[in-house]
Amino acid sequence: MLNQIITHTASVNNQNLKFETGKLAFRTDSSVFASAGDTTVLVTLTVDKKKSDADFFPLTVEFVDKHYAVGRINQNKFIKREKQSDDSILKARAIDRAIRPLFPKTFKQPVQIIITLLTFDGVNDPIVLAMNAVSACIMNSSVPFSGPIATVRVGKVGDSLKVNPTTLEMKDNEIDLLFSGFSEQVSMIEVGANQIGEETMKKAFDIAIDGFSVMERFQKEFVEKVQAIANKKKLSVVTEEVNYHSVIEKLGLTDEEFERDLKLALYTDDDEAYTIKIDEIKNNLVAKRDNLPDDIKSEISNVVIDELIFKNSKKITRHGILSEKRRLSGREMDEIRKITIEAGVLPIVHGSALFSRGITQAMSIVTLGSLQDYEIAETYQGEEERYYMHHYNGPSYSLGEAGRFNLYPGRREIGHGELAEKALRPVIPEIAAFPYVIRVVSEVLSQSGSSSMASTCGSTVALMDAGVPIKAPVAGIAIGLVVDDNNMNNYKLVVDMADKEDFFGDMDFKVTGTRMGITAIQMDNKLGGVDIKIIKEALDLAYSKRIEILEKIEEVLVAPREVLKDNAPQVRQIQINPDRIGELIGPGGKNIKGITEKTGAELNIDDNGLVTIMANSKESLVSAFDMVDGTVGEPEVGKEYEAQVETIKEYGVFVSFRGGNTQALLHISEFPKILGQNGLPMTKQYRVGEKIQIIVKGKDREGRWSIGLVNHD
């Protein structure tokens, strides 16, 4: 705890940026109160200094958004306390991916970082502010960290790319790039884009890199101020590693024998055989250990055996890729696993597809609903109506595990679902063109790397199978990276890594898009930072592989089916005069309820008078349409109608049509001349109640409908 307040300010993007410590959250290891304009966040870091026996780094990152940040009260009538939203989970995951690789690999003490959004001014981006404040907070703490790490956002304002645009400028932006790193090194990338070309994306990367310097400098100046007063001693990092060569000898093996057995397990494209062989190796090592004297046996725990297998597997895998251009599966560096695609694999549902890449397998299912089926997503910024949703499920059986089954998704499932949704969102048709709520669920049945990309590809096919008029098919591919530990210039990009390769790689770079351009990117790494030139090279490689997968998709479905499935909801729209919306609804909703009860159809009316009718059968749809049309609809100019004679006058015939809801005069001038030549009065030519065919010509100056006679026998 500092005994005085330390503040650092600067003007960034014409807004006052301020970091402050020493005033809030006294019992934390480190805290930063950060503000940009009137957007403020509190970042706190606590560390368990007593516990360090974990075999992994237990880092927890939470982003907590508060409705009071914008002066709102939760709209839920039963619960006013905030619940963790998907949006806050996604923000926390982005922060985690950006900072995790900068902690020492041997640091094992539990660290918890909590970011609380206190106020949001609607202008300054809270996630960019939070991520920079998190970096500064860790730098000021007792936790070792290879920072600072800067974060910027890039969007398109007008015709130009801009660093850290306002949240208003980012609304409906065709490119949204969240970029973390330092100097020329990239730590984390998240992109949502509307089919942006690779060259434009590279320019956005360069602009983001240029933007790092401002935030890096600001953080360093702040940290220097803090350290000048309270230079907190960093926690020690265990640098002494187990002598694994000695462990192998104690187990009665040579390095060559152990490596030979591991290679036999690793170099196979059969994941099940790999798992069996690795288990056999582990069981054999445990058996050898258990036969040793107690004093030696105590030195070789199960954790040591697991690390022995992992470290040597990693060494073999990376050496094979870097020195021999040899992958565990036997594939070429740029070779995708075997792809199989099926469309329409399930009955009943409105659209479905099965996409397999290697043993990674995703079944995507599409459900179409009425416009009343939209989801309300509530965050601190208010309620958002969502008409397109993508949900991802990855149960334990997909990993070959017998874990606890949870119906509600975990953070990983939420993140993967959002990535697939972001990938497809730019090609989803507007409601005006396709008035349905669309829900896609990706049931991941088997996982061995890139299940989110399989979900993206499978969902593209499922949407086309459902007849959703997507603007273009979307495919996704993951590019991996292996870098020589002793020479950063010696590296290999590896396409479509399976799990066992990904475990030992340095980067996961996922790119989705159409033939036209990129729709989403997500990148994380284990190095701390990846050179921007490698990122650009990976982007180009991802393009060629994306086209390869799109060609596979187009072999199954080249375009959306022209008609919906028979059991899909039927939709028809009718435009009415907005002034007559109340008339259609009726007092207390009487009229619209009556239509729904009689036909079973659902009606949705927007403020402009567009009525969307959805029903489960064509009969129900037609019936509801006729009732709406008959109540408040208007005749269509140029359309023929059957009319009934209501009144006969010497100057013409008054008729009703459209179920009796529209009246008009068929003037005598519209009749064939023969009627005036036979000497019979008009009353003798027609009878009240007689049916005649008319055509609607339009309205006269007084707003009355003008009609003509179609035929007369």
XYZ file of C-alpha atoms in Angstrom:
713
model
C 0.000 0.000 0.000
C 1.301 3.427 -0.939
C 1.110 6.161 1.664
C 0.552 8.860 -0.920
C -1.394 9.388 -4.111
C 0.540 9.269 -7.395
C -1.087 10.612 -10.553
C 0.025 10.846 -14.155
C -1.916 12.671 -16.884
C -1.596 13.368 -20.587
C -3.753 14.514 -23.480
C -4.510 11.629 -25.852
C -6.952 11.968 -28.758
C -8.003 15.364 -27.385
C -9.121 13.674 -24.166
C -7.550 13.839 -20.727
C -5.978 10.471 -19.838
C -5.172 9.880 -16.174
C -3.710 6.966 -14.185
C -3.743 7.160 -10.406
C -2.658 4.881 -7.565
C -2.540 5.118 -3.792
C -6.059 6.444 -3.277
C -8.306 3.403 -3.741
C -8.288 -0.276 -2.749
C -5.694 -0.147 0.023
C -5.318 -3.877 0.659
C -4.496 -4.912 -2.889
C -1.002 -5.697 -4.084
C -1.497 -3.013 -6.731
C -4.328 -0.867 -8.021
C -4.858 1.743 -10.720
C -7.749 4.146 -11.080
C -7.786 5.117 -14.748
C -9.856 7.649 -16.641
C -10.198 8.819 -20.221
C -12.586 11.735 -20.424
C -15.381 10.687 -18.067
C -14.924 6.942 -18.621
C -13.321 5.451 -15.502
C -12.151 1.981 -14.473
C -10.618 0.554 -11.332
C -8.028 -2.196 -11.817
C -6.999 -4.256 -8.805
C -4.387 -6.992 -8.507
C -4.024 -9.407 -5.638
C -1.592 -12.305 -5.348
C -1.434 -15.287 -3.034
C 2.185 -15.094 -1.889
C 1.998 -18.263 0.194
C 0.728 -20.697 -2.397
C 3.045 -21.671 -5.246
C 2.668 -25.445 -5.620
C 0.418 -25.405 -8.704
C 1.665 -27.062 -11.901
C 0.281 -24.147 -13.947
C -0.059 -20.368 -13.627
C -3.420 -19.712 -11.892
C -4.250 -16.322 -13.407
C -7.826 -15.055 -13.077
C -9.052 -12.001 -14.984
C -12.558 -10.583 -14.507
C -14.181 -7.583 -16.173
C -17.101 -6.270 -14.118
C -19.489 -3.869 -15.800
C -21.915 -1.880 -13.666
C -25.217 -0.439 -14.836
C -24.675 2.560 -12.580
C -21.745 3.430 -14.868
C -24.241 5.083 -17.222
C -26.907 5.976 -14.675
C -29.115 2.951 -15.386
C -31.002 0.499 -13.202
C -31.206 -3.078 -14.378
C -34.496 -3.572 -16.249
C -35.015 -7.053 -14.792
C -38.096 -6.817 -12.556
C -36.880 -9.495 -10.167
C -33.113 -9.006 -9.936
C -31.574 -5.549 -9.775
C -28.050 -6.722 -8.958
C -25.822 -7.093 -12.020
C -25.161 -10.541 -13.449
C -22.057 -11.415 -15.419
C -22.844 -10.801 -19.060
C -21.351 -12.533 -22.083
C -19.928 -9.150 -23.065
C -17.966 -8.864 -19.805
C -16.661 -12.429 -20.191
C -15.436 -11.644 -23.713
C -13.660 -8.513 -22.480
C -11.980 -10.494 -19.687
C -10.841 -13.161 -22.156
C -9.303 -10.534 -24.447
C -7.359 -9.032 -21.539
C -6.231 -12.482 -20.384
C -4.928 -13.416 -23.842
C -3.017 -10.141 -24.104
C -1.169 -10.337 -20.775
C -0.783 -14.062 -20.018
C 2.249 -14.718 -22.271
C 4.227 -11.925 -20.562
C 4.387 -13.657 -17.182
C 7.380 -15.954 -16.545
C 6.571 -19.552 -17.427
C 7.861 -20.754 -14.054
C 5.772 -18.306 -12.016
C 3.034 -20.351 -10.303
C 1.510 -18.146 -7.599
C -2.223 -17.358 -7.949
C -2.904 -13.869 -9.340
C -6.333 -12.260 -9.567
C -6.986 -9.147 -11.645
C -10.399 -7.485 -11.441
C -11.391 -4.595 -13.685
C -14.480 -2.661 -12.561
C -16.114 -0.242 -14.952
C -17.196 2.659 -12.739
C -18.398 5.230 -15.278
C -18.827 5.317 -19.047
C -19.242 8.608 -20.897
C -20.419 7.047 -24.146
C -17.357 8.399 -25.964
C -14.151 6.863 -24.623
C -13.620 3.132 -25.078
C -13.546 1.389 -21.670
C -11.809 -1.803 -22.895
C -8.823 0.064 -24.380
C -8.533 2.122 -21.195
C -8.837 -1.006 -19.042
C -6.225 -3.030 -20.919
C -3.620 -0.282 -20.657
C -4.433 0.234 -16.982
C -4.086 -3.529 -16.360
C -0.586 -3.465 -17.841
C 0.426 -0.526 -15.628
C -1.136 -2.173 -12.580
C 0.917 -5.351 -13.089
C 4.077 -3.300 -13.672
C 3.537 -1.607 -10.286
C 2.853 -4.893 -8.494
C 5.123 -7.513 -6.935
C 4.314 -9.915 -9.779
C 7.069 -10.374 -12.405
C 5.921 -9.198 -15.829
C 7.673 -8.459 -19.135
C 5.678 -5.336 -19.841
C 4.434 -2.790 -20.430
C 2.025 -3.877 -23.119
C -0.012 -1.304 -25.038
C -3.512 -1.712 -26.467
C -5.200 0.322 -29.183
C -8.338 0.035 -31.255
C -8.448 0.847 -34.970
C -11.579 1.674 -36.935
C -12.473 3.363 -40.185
C -13.669 6.950 -39.911
C -14.729 8.292 -43.284
C -12.237 6.891 -45.758
C -9.357 6.752 -43.269
C -8.225 4.289 -40.637
C -8.003 5.858 -37.181
C -6.420 4.825 -33.885
C -8.739 4.827 -30.890
C -11.869 6.330 -32.455
C -14.735 7.177 -30.138
C -17.386 4.576 -29.381
C -19.801 6.631 -31.504
C -17.388 6.478 -34.445
C -17.080 2.716 -33.963
C -20.819 2.104 -34.206
C -21.514 -0.087 -37.261
C -17.885 0.339 -38.324
C -16.755 -1.914 -41.157
C -13.522 -2.730 -39.323
C -13.022 -3.149 -35.566
C -9.441 -4.053 -34.650
C -8.384 -4.499 -31.016
C -4.591 -4.780 -30.976
C -2.165 -5.403 -28.086
C 1.618 -5.467 -28.121
C 4.821 -3.493 -27.793
C 7.252 -2.062 -30.342
C 6.931 -4.317 -33.420
C 5.659 -7.272 -31.393
C 2.007 -8.335 -31.290
C 0.536 -10.067 -28.274
C -3.188 -10.253 -29.054
C -5.493 -9.455 -31.966
C -9.281 -9.374 -32.180
C -11.001 -8.279 -35.376
C -14.557 -7.985 -36.569
C -14.782 -6.804 -40.173
C -17.168 -6.496 -43.086
C -15.245 -8.495 -45.700
C -12.085 -6.367 -45.514
C -9.233 -7.197 -47.906
C -5.884 -8.455 -46.649
C -3.968 -5.350 -47.747
C -6.360 -3.038 -45.897
C -6.026 -5.225 -42.812
C -2.234 -4.992 -42.990
C -2.509 -1.193 -43.117
C -4.700 -1.338 -40.001
C -2.013 -3.461 -38.295
C 0.655 -0.876 -39.168
C -1.462 1.983 -37.837
C -2.044 0.035 -34.609
C 1.695 -0.597 -34.241
C 2.340 3.139 -34.631
C -0.246 3.768 -31.914
C 1.595 1.587 -29.384
C 4.271 4.200 -28.680
C 1.900 6.722 -27.061
C 0.454 4.228 -24.584
C 3.810 2.549 -23.897
C 5.397 5.897 -23.072
C 2.464 6.946 -20.881
C 2.626 3.693 -18.896
C 6.404 3.876 -18.458
C 6.229 7.465 -17.195
C 3.525 6.486 -14.696
C 5.430 3.405 -13.496
C 8.625 5.450 -13.086
C 6.749 7.886 -10.821
C 5.426 5.020 -8.694
C 8.744 3.210 -8.475
C 10.512 6.394 -7.438
C 8.382 6.408 -4.285
C 7.535 2.759 -3.717
C 9.704 0.420 -5.762
C 7.913 -2.804 -4.921
C 10.142 -5.870 -4.799
C 9.179 -8.471 -7.347
C 8.337 -11.965 -6.179
C 11.009 -14.519 -6.889
C 10.589 -16.851 -9.821
C 11.684 -20.440 -9.526
C 14.518 -20.802 -12.008
C 15.829 -24.148 -10.818
C 14.296 -26.820 -12.954
C 14.275 -30.528 -12.422
C 17.215 -32.298 -14.055
C 15.134 -34.395 -16.393
C 18.190 -36.134 -17.847
C 18.950 -37.384 -14.333
C 15.313 -38.463 -13.871
C 15.510 -40.578 -17.050
C 18.682 -42.244 -15.811
C 17.155 -42.990 -12.399
C 14.255 -44.654 -14.162
C 16.701 -46.986 -15.867
C 16.401 -45.481 -19.358
C 18.694 -43.659 -21.721
C 17.732 -40.396 -23.449
C 17.747 -42.246 -26.775
C 15.391 -44.972 -25.532
C 12.978 -42.461 -24.029
C 13.018 -40.273 -27.137
C 12.476 -43.291 -29.382
C 9.355 -44.315 -27.469
C 8.001 -40.755 -27.560
C 8.572 -40.451 -31.314
C 6.621 -43.663 -31.894
C 3.732 -42.120 -29.979
C 3.966 -38.628 -31.445
C 4.423 -39.292 -35.151
C 0.980 -40.550 -36.020
C -2.164 -38.939 -37.410
C -4.268 -41.238 -35.231
C -5.071 -39.210 -32.098
C -6.542 -42.191 -30.293
C -3.399 -44.259 -30.919
C -1.302 -41.305 -29.723
C -3.264 -41.044 -26.480
C -2.978 -44.784 -25.847
C 0.776 -44.802 -26.455
C 1.382 -41.746 -24.246
C -0.623 -43.407 -21.451
C 1.456 -46.545 -21.881
C 4.685 -44.517 -21.616
C 3.437 -42.757 -18.487
C 2.270 -45.977 -16.845
C 5.605 -47.603 -17.638
C 7.508 -44.687 -16.064
C 5.294 -44.763 -12.961
C 5.865 -48.515 -12.596
C 9.638 -48.019 -12.870
C 9.468 -45.196 -10.324
C 7.465 -47.293 -7.864
C 10.169 -49.963 -7.887
C 12.864 -47.496 -6.816
C 14.021 -46.970 -3.220
C 11.803 -44.603 -1.241
C 14.356 -41.770 -1.104
C 14.685 -41.715 -4.901
C 10.996 -42.403 -5.509
C 10.017 -39.308 -3.521
C 11.979 -37.127 -5.954
C 9.968 -38.315 -8.962
C 6.358 -37.282 -8.475
C 3.601 -37.792 -11.036
C 3.927 -34.087 -11.861
C 7.618 -34.598 -12.663
C 6.754 -37.537 -14.921
C 4.083 -35.492 -16.710
C 6.559 -32.626 -17.213
C 9.207 -35.080 -18.416
C 6.855 -36.355 -21.122
C 5.623 -32.865 -22.036
C 9.027 -31.193 -22.306
C 10.539 -33.963 -24.394
C 7.437 -34.163 -26.605
C 7.700 -30.430 -27.139
C 11.394 -30.674 -28.021
C 10.784 -33.493 -30.518
C 7.829 -31.736 -32.150
C 9.557 -28.375 -32.521
C 12.830 -29.884 -33.759
C 10.933 -31.899 -36.362
C 9.123 -28.809 -37.670
C 12.079 -26.402 -37.616
C 14.929 -28.673 -38.680
C 13.286 -31.432 -40.681
C 10.062 -29.751 -41.921
C 8.347 -32.771 -40.464
C 4.956 -32.606 -38.785
C 3.609 -35.154 -36.337
C 0.782 -36.077 -38.697
C 3.036 -36.378 -41.718
C 1.257 -33.466 -43.427
C 3.038 -30.669 -45.247
C 3.416 -27.366 -43.367
C 0.560 -25.812 -45.360
C -1.606 -28.922 -45.652
C -5.108 -28.943 -44.172
C -6.478 -32.092 -42.592
C -9.013 -34.070 -44.589
C -12.310 -32.191 -44.811
C -15.736 -33.791 -45.145
C -18.954 -31.794 -45.347
C -22.587 -32.867 -45.341
C -25.652 -30.652 -45.648
C -29.138 -31.453 -44.354
C -28.038 -34.138 -41.902
C -31.010 -33.797 -39.531
C -34.777 -34.028 -40.062
C -37.266 -31.547 -38.551
C -34.738 -28.719 -38.081
C -34.739 -25.804 -40.504
C -31.122 -26.277 -41.586
C -28.180 -28.450 -40.592
C -24.665 -29.431 -41.606
C -21.836 -31.638 -40.414
C -18.303 -30.325 -40.886
C -15.263 -32.460 -40.091
C -11.607 -31.508 -40.352
C -9.530 -34.447 -39.232
C -11.256 -35.672 -36.083
C -12.499 -32.186 -35.203
C -16.202 -32.384 -35.919
C -18.973 -29.819 -35.555
C -22.672 -30.217 -36.278
C -24.375 -26.864 -36.824
C -28.152 -26.497 -36.594
C -30.214 -23.520 -37.771
C -33.547 -22.506 -36.276
C -35.666 -19.765 -37.839
C -38.099 -17.849 -35.671
C -40.439 -14.901 -35.794
C -39.214 -11.379 -35.184
C -40.704 -11.667 -31.705
C -38.126 -14.352 -30.884
C -35.248 -11.863 -30.701
C -32.930 -11.901 -27.712
C -32.546 -8.924 -25.416
C -28.921 -8.604 -24.340
C -28.591 -6.205 -21.439
C -25.277 -4.556 -20.634
C -24.246 -1.332 -18.931
C -24.901 0.440 -22.259
C -28.523 -0.627 -22.316
C -30.629 -3.258 -24.041
C -29.719 -4.605 -27.466
C -32.112 -6.576 -29.636
C -30.308 -9.494 -31.251
C -31.881 -11.090 -34.312
C -28.928 -13.369 -35.099
C -27.316 -15.601 -32.485
C -24.604 -18.258 -32.579
C -24.141 -20.630 -29.671
C -21.262 -23.083 -29.277
C -21.324 -26.216 -27.127
C -18.207 -28.287 -26.450
C -19.145 -31.014 -23.939
C -16.541 -33.169 -22.204
C -17.258 -36.165 -24.431
C -15.950 -34.188 -27.409
C -12.549 -34.359 -25.711
C -12.899 -38.023 -24.818
C -13.368 -37.096 -21.154
C -16.006 -38.015 -18.617
C -16.258 -34.571 -17.079
C -19.237 -32.951 -15.444
C -21.930 -31.979 -17.936
C -23.002 -28.341 -17.790
C -25.954 -27.118 -19.800
C -24.836 -23.523 -19.346
C -21.669 -22.725 -21.322
C -18.333 -21.889 -19.766
C -16.130 -18.934 -20.686
C -14.431 -20.863 -23.484
C -17.749 -21.843 -25.067
C -18.986 -18.261 -24.892
C -15.770 -17.039 -26.504
C -15.814 -19.605 -29.310
C -19.492 -18.921 -30.014
C -18.835 -15.191 -30.226
C -15.947 -15.743 -32.644
C -18.121 -17.840 -34.966
C -20.957 -15.302 -34.665
C -18.592 -12.441 -35.445
C -17.310 -14.387 -38.463
C -20.780 -14.819 -39.971
C -22.491 -11.605 -38.884
C -21.386 -9.545 -41.927
C -23.060 -11.960 -44.365
C -26.357 -12.361 -42.509
C -29.164 -10.665 -44.500
C -30.897 -7.584 -43.149
C -34.307 -8.090 -41.555
C -35.999 -6.225 -44.390
C -34.715 -8.833 -46.841
C -35.184 -11.870 -44.584
C -37.610 -11.165 -41.720
C -36.577 -13.976 -39.386
C -34.715 -14.353 -36.129
C -31.839 -16.748 -36.806
C -30.269 -18.982 -34.175
C -27.330 -21.219 -35.031
C -26.068 -23.809 -32.555
C -22.764 -25.569 -33.144
C -22.662 -28.887 -31.308
C -18.992 -29.784 -31.271
C -18.935 -33.580 -31.272
C -15.180 -34.114 -31.387
C -12.303 -31.731 -30.689
C -8.692 -31.804 -31.796
C -7.854 -28.217 -32.677
C -9.752 -25.377 -34.395
C -13.251 -26.344 -33.271
C -14.312 -22.678 -33.534
C -13.221 -22.640 -37.175
C -15.060 -25.912 -37.826
C -18.134 -24.327 -36.249
C -17.808 -21.327 -38.568
C -17.521 -23.489 -41.685
C -20.303 -25.856 -40.624
C -22.604 -22.977 -39.795
C -22.101 -21.455 -43.235
C -23.324 -24.698 -44.814
C -26.194 -25.034 -42.321
C -27.396 -21.493 -43.078
C -27.350 -22.204 -46.801
C -29.135 -25.512 -46.202
C -31.838 -23.583 -44.343
C -32.309 -21.246 -47.294
C -30.993 -18.193 -45.448
C -29.838 -15.818 -48.224
C -26.372 -15.138 -46.812
C -24.367 -12.676 -48.869
C -21.446 -15.092 -49.315
C -20.094 -18.323 -47.779
C -17.619 -17.894 -44.897
C -14.722 -20.211 -44.047
C -12.171 -20.141 -41.241
C -8.649 -21.491 -40.766
C -6.117 -21.418 -37.923
C -2.434 -20.756 -38.581
C 0.093 -21.954 -36.018
C 3.680 -20.910 -35.441
C 6.859 -22.550 -34.161
C 9.842 -20.288 -33.404
C 13.365 -21.409 -32.588
C 14.002 -20.622 -28.906
C 17.551 -19.526 -29.743
C 16.908 -17.739 -33.041
C 13.691 -15.759 -33.489
C 14.373 -15.461 -37.228
C 14.103 -19.224 -37.594
C 10.397 -19.979 -37.623
C 7.770 -21.989 -39.455
C 4.108 -21.214 -40.011
C 2.002 -24.346 -39.669
C -1.511 -24.662 -41.083
C -4.366 -26.277 -39.170
C -2.580 -27.599 -36.098
C -4.208 -30.516 -34.315
C -4.202 -30.470 -30.513
C -0.949 -32.324 -29.982
C 0.892 -29.877 -32.280
C -0.894 -26.856 -30.858
C 0.199 -27.805 -27.316
C 3.817 -27.311 -28.371
C 3.374 -24.326 -30.713
C 3.779 -20.597 -30.119
C 0.727 -18.966 -31.744
C -2.895 -19.545 -32.647
C -3.962 -17.189 -35.444
C -7.559 -17.730 -36.545
C -8.867 -15.935 -39.644
C -12.365 -16.146 -41.138
C -13.747 -14.587 -44.267
C -15.321 -14.813 -47.698
C -13.698 -14.669 -51.107
C -14.102 -10.886 -50.845
C -12.348 -10.371 -47.532
C -11.881 -10.929 -43.808
C -14.797 -11.048 -41.369
C -12.987 -11.942 -38.105
C -9.529 -12.549 -36.635
C -8.486 -13.835 -33.235
C -4.846 -14.250 -32.276
C -3.042 -15.221 -29.105
C 0.468 -16.450 -28.465
C 2.804 -18.002 -25.912
C 5.902 -15.999 -26.793
C 4.895 -12.674 -25.287
C 4.990 -11.032 -28.690
C 5.067 -12.086 -32.334
C 6.822 -9.934 -34.932
C 4.369 -8.051 -37.133
C 6.054 -9.382 -40.290
C 5.137 -12.927 -39.206
C 1.540 -11.834 -38.598
C 1.310 -10.395 -42.103
C 2.806 -13.553 -43.592
C 0.262 -15.636 -41.649
C -2.522 -13.404 -42.971
C -1.563 -14.156 -46.576
C -1.280 -17.870 -45.870
C -4.694 -17.840 -44.191
C -6.207 -16.278 -47.320
C -5.047 -19.071 -49.638
C -6.202 -21.753 -47.185
C -9.555 -20.007 -46.700
C -10.164 -20.130 -50.449
C -9.258 -23.817 -50.430
C -11.906 -24.511 -47.779
C -14.486 -22.342 -49.550
C -14.033 -24.486 -52.648
C -14.802 -27.554 -50.525
C -17.938 -25.868 -49.183
C -19.067 -24.903 -52.679
C -18.812 -28.537 -53.770
C -21.660 -29.228 -51.327
C -23.720 -26.034 -51.701
C -22.697 -23.273 -54.043
C -25.484 -20.965 -52.815
C -28.360 -20.919 -50.315
C -31.307 -23.149 -51.177
C -33.989 -21.182 -53.001
C -36.841 -22.324 -50.761
C -37.117 -22.893 -47.040
C -37.792 -26.316 -45.581
C -41.452 -27.321 -45.481
C -41.503 -27.146 -41.698
C -39.815 -23.739 -41.538
C -42.020 -20.831 -40.481
C -43.744 -19.058 -43.379
C -43.357 -15.289 -43.635
C -45.190 -12.628 -45.582
C -45.105 -8.865 -45.191
C -47.594 -6.121 -45.919
C -47.003 -2.377 -45.781
C -49.818 -0.392 -44.189
C -50.311 3.282 -43.551
C -48.535 4.047 -40.245
C -51.559 6.136 -39.245
C -53.645 2.944 -39.233
C -51.400 0.886 -36.903
C -53.699 1.610 -33.979
C -56.689 0.488 -36.022
C -55.009 -2.853 -36.754
C -54.032 -3.381 -33.127
C -57.473 -2.393 -31.865
C -58.487 -1.317 -28.360
C -56.375 -3.226 -25.862
C -54.905 -5.238 -28.737
C -58.298 -6.784 -29.474
C -57.992 -6.898 -33.251
C -54.487 -8.287 -33.461
C -55.212 -10.855 -30.753
C -58.250 -11.930 -32.709
C -56.202 -12.490 -35.863
C -53.641 -14.501 -33.901
C -56.273 -16.655 -32.211
C -58.175 -17.375 -35.425
C -55.166 -18.152 -37.622
C -52.384 -19.218 -35.239
C -50.045 -16.737 -36.928
C -47.720 -14.245 -35.220
C -47.757 -10.576 -36.204
C -44.992 -8.031 -35.789
C -45.576 -4.346 -36.632
C -42.781 -1.809 -36.858
C -43.174 1.939 -36.455
C -43.199 2.483 -40.210
C -46.245 0.284 -40.706
C -44.463 -2.807 -42.031
C -46.453 -5.810 -40.820
C -44.559 -9.108 -40.734
C -46.736 -12.208 -40.511
C -45.254 -15.572 -39.571
C -47.119 -18.869 -39.482
C -46.360 -22.577 -39.402
C -48.438 -23.295 -42.520
C -49.242 -21.548 -45.773
C -52.965 -21.763 -45.007
C -52.505 -19.963 -41.715
C -50.269 -17.389 -43.382
C -52.750 -16.611 -46.183
C -55.627 -16.382 -43.747
C -53.788 -13.958 -41.464
C -52.600 -11.893 -44.419
C -56.127 -11.568 -45.778
C -57.425 -10.471 -42.367
C -54.734 -7.819 -41.995
C -55.129 -6.713 -45.570
C -58.874 -6.577 -45.199
C -58.646 -4.542 -41.996
C -56.054 -1.893 -42.812
C -54.446 -2.860 -46.081
C -54.724 -0.816 -49.221
C -55.321 -1.947 -52.798
C -52.273 -2.517 -54.938
C -52.102 -0.289 -57.995
C -52.190 -2.323 -61.195
C -53.638 -5.386 -59.470
C -56.915 -7.033 -60.486
C -59.598 -7.754 -57.891
C -62.982 -9.387 -57.806
C -65.549 -6.754 -56.822
C -69.187 -6.890 -55.806
C -71.798 -4.444 -57.037
C -73.237 -2.541 -54.091
C -75.152 0.424 -55.591
C -76.159 1.390 -59.129
C -76.391 5.019 -60.227
C -76.929 6.678 -63.572
C -73.257 7.793 -63.615
C -71.733 4.442 -62.630
C -71.607 1.511 -60.260
C -70.346 1.559 -56.680
C -68.472 -1.662 -55.829
C -66.697 -3.161 -52.832
C -63.650 -5.414 -52.974
C -60.883 -6.867 -50.786
C -63.391 -8.566 -48.527
C -65.701 -5.578 -48.559
C -63.122 -3.315 -46.923
C -62.572 -1.033 -49.913
C -65.223 0.844 -51.888
C -64.873 2.616 -55.224
C -66.903 4.003 -58.091
C -66.707 2.309 -61.478
C -67.575 5.348 -63.569
C -69.769 4.991 -66.615
C -66.866 6.139 -68.761
C -65.105 2.874 -67.940
C -67.837 0.735 -69.488
C -67.683 -0.465 -73.101
C -69.612 1.792 -75.436
C -71.953 -1.073 -76.316
C -73.634 -0.516 -72.943
C -74.698 2.878 -74.043
C -75.855 1.717 -77.478
C -78.368 -0.946 -76.582
C -80.742 1.536 -75.075
C -80.925 -0.194 -71.704
C -80.470 1.878 -68.536
C -77.524 1.031 -66.253
C -79.783 -0.631 -63.726
C -80.695 -3.205 -66.373
C -77.031 -4.034 -67.161
C -75.996 -4.978 -63.584
C -77.639 -6.353 -60.475
C -76.745 -5.570 -56.878
C -74.574 -8.398 -55.553
C -73.203 -9.288 -58.974
C -69.416 -10.040 -59.190
C -67.245 -8.219 -61.716
C -63.458 -8.025 -62.340
C -61.815 -4.649 -61.806
C -58.283 -3.246 -61.930
C -56.954 -0.567 -59.549
C -55.564 2.465 -61.385
C -54.612 4.684 -58.466
C -56.124 7.554 -56.516
C -57.727 10.747 -57.770
C -57.048 14.233 -56.421
C -59.503 13.717 -53.579
C -57.759 10.501 -52.502
C -60.518 8.256 -53.835
C -59.629 4.975 -55.547
C -59.903 4.984 -59.323
C -60.777 1.626 -60.892
C -61.458 0.217 -64.354
C -63.377 -2.718 -65.741
C -61.275 -5.736 -66.719
C -63.816 -7.638 -68.787
C -67.529 -7.745 -69.521
C -69.430 -10.595 -71.033
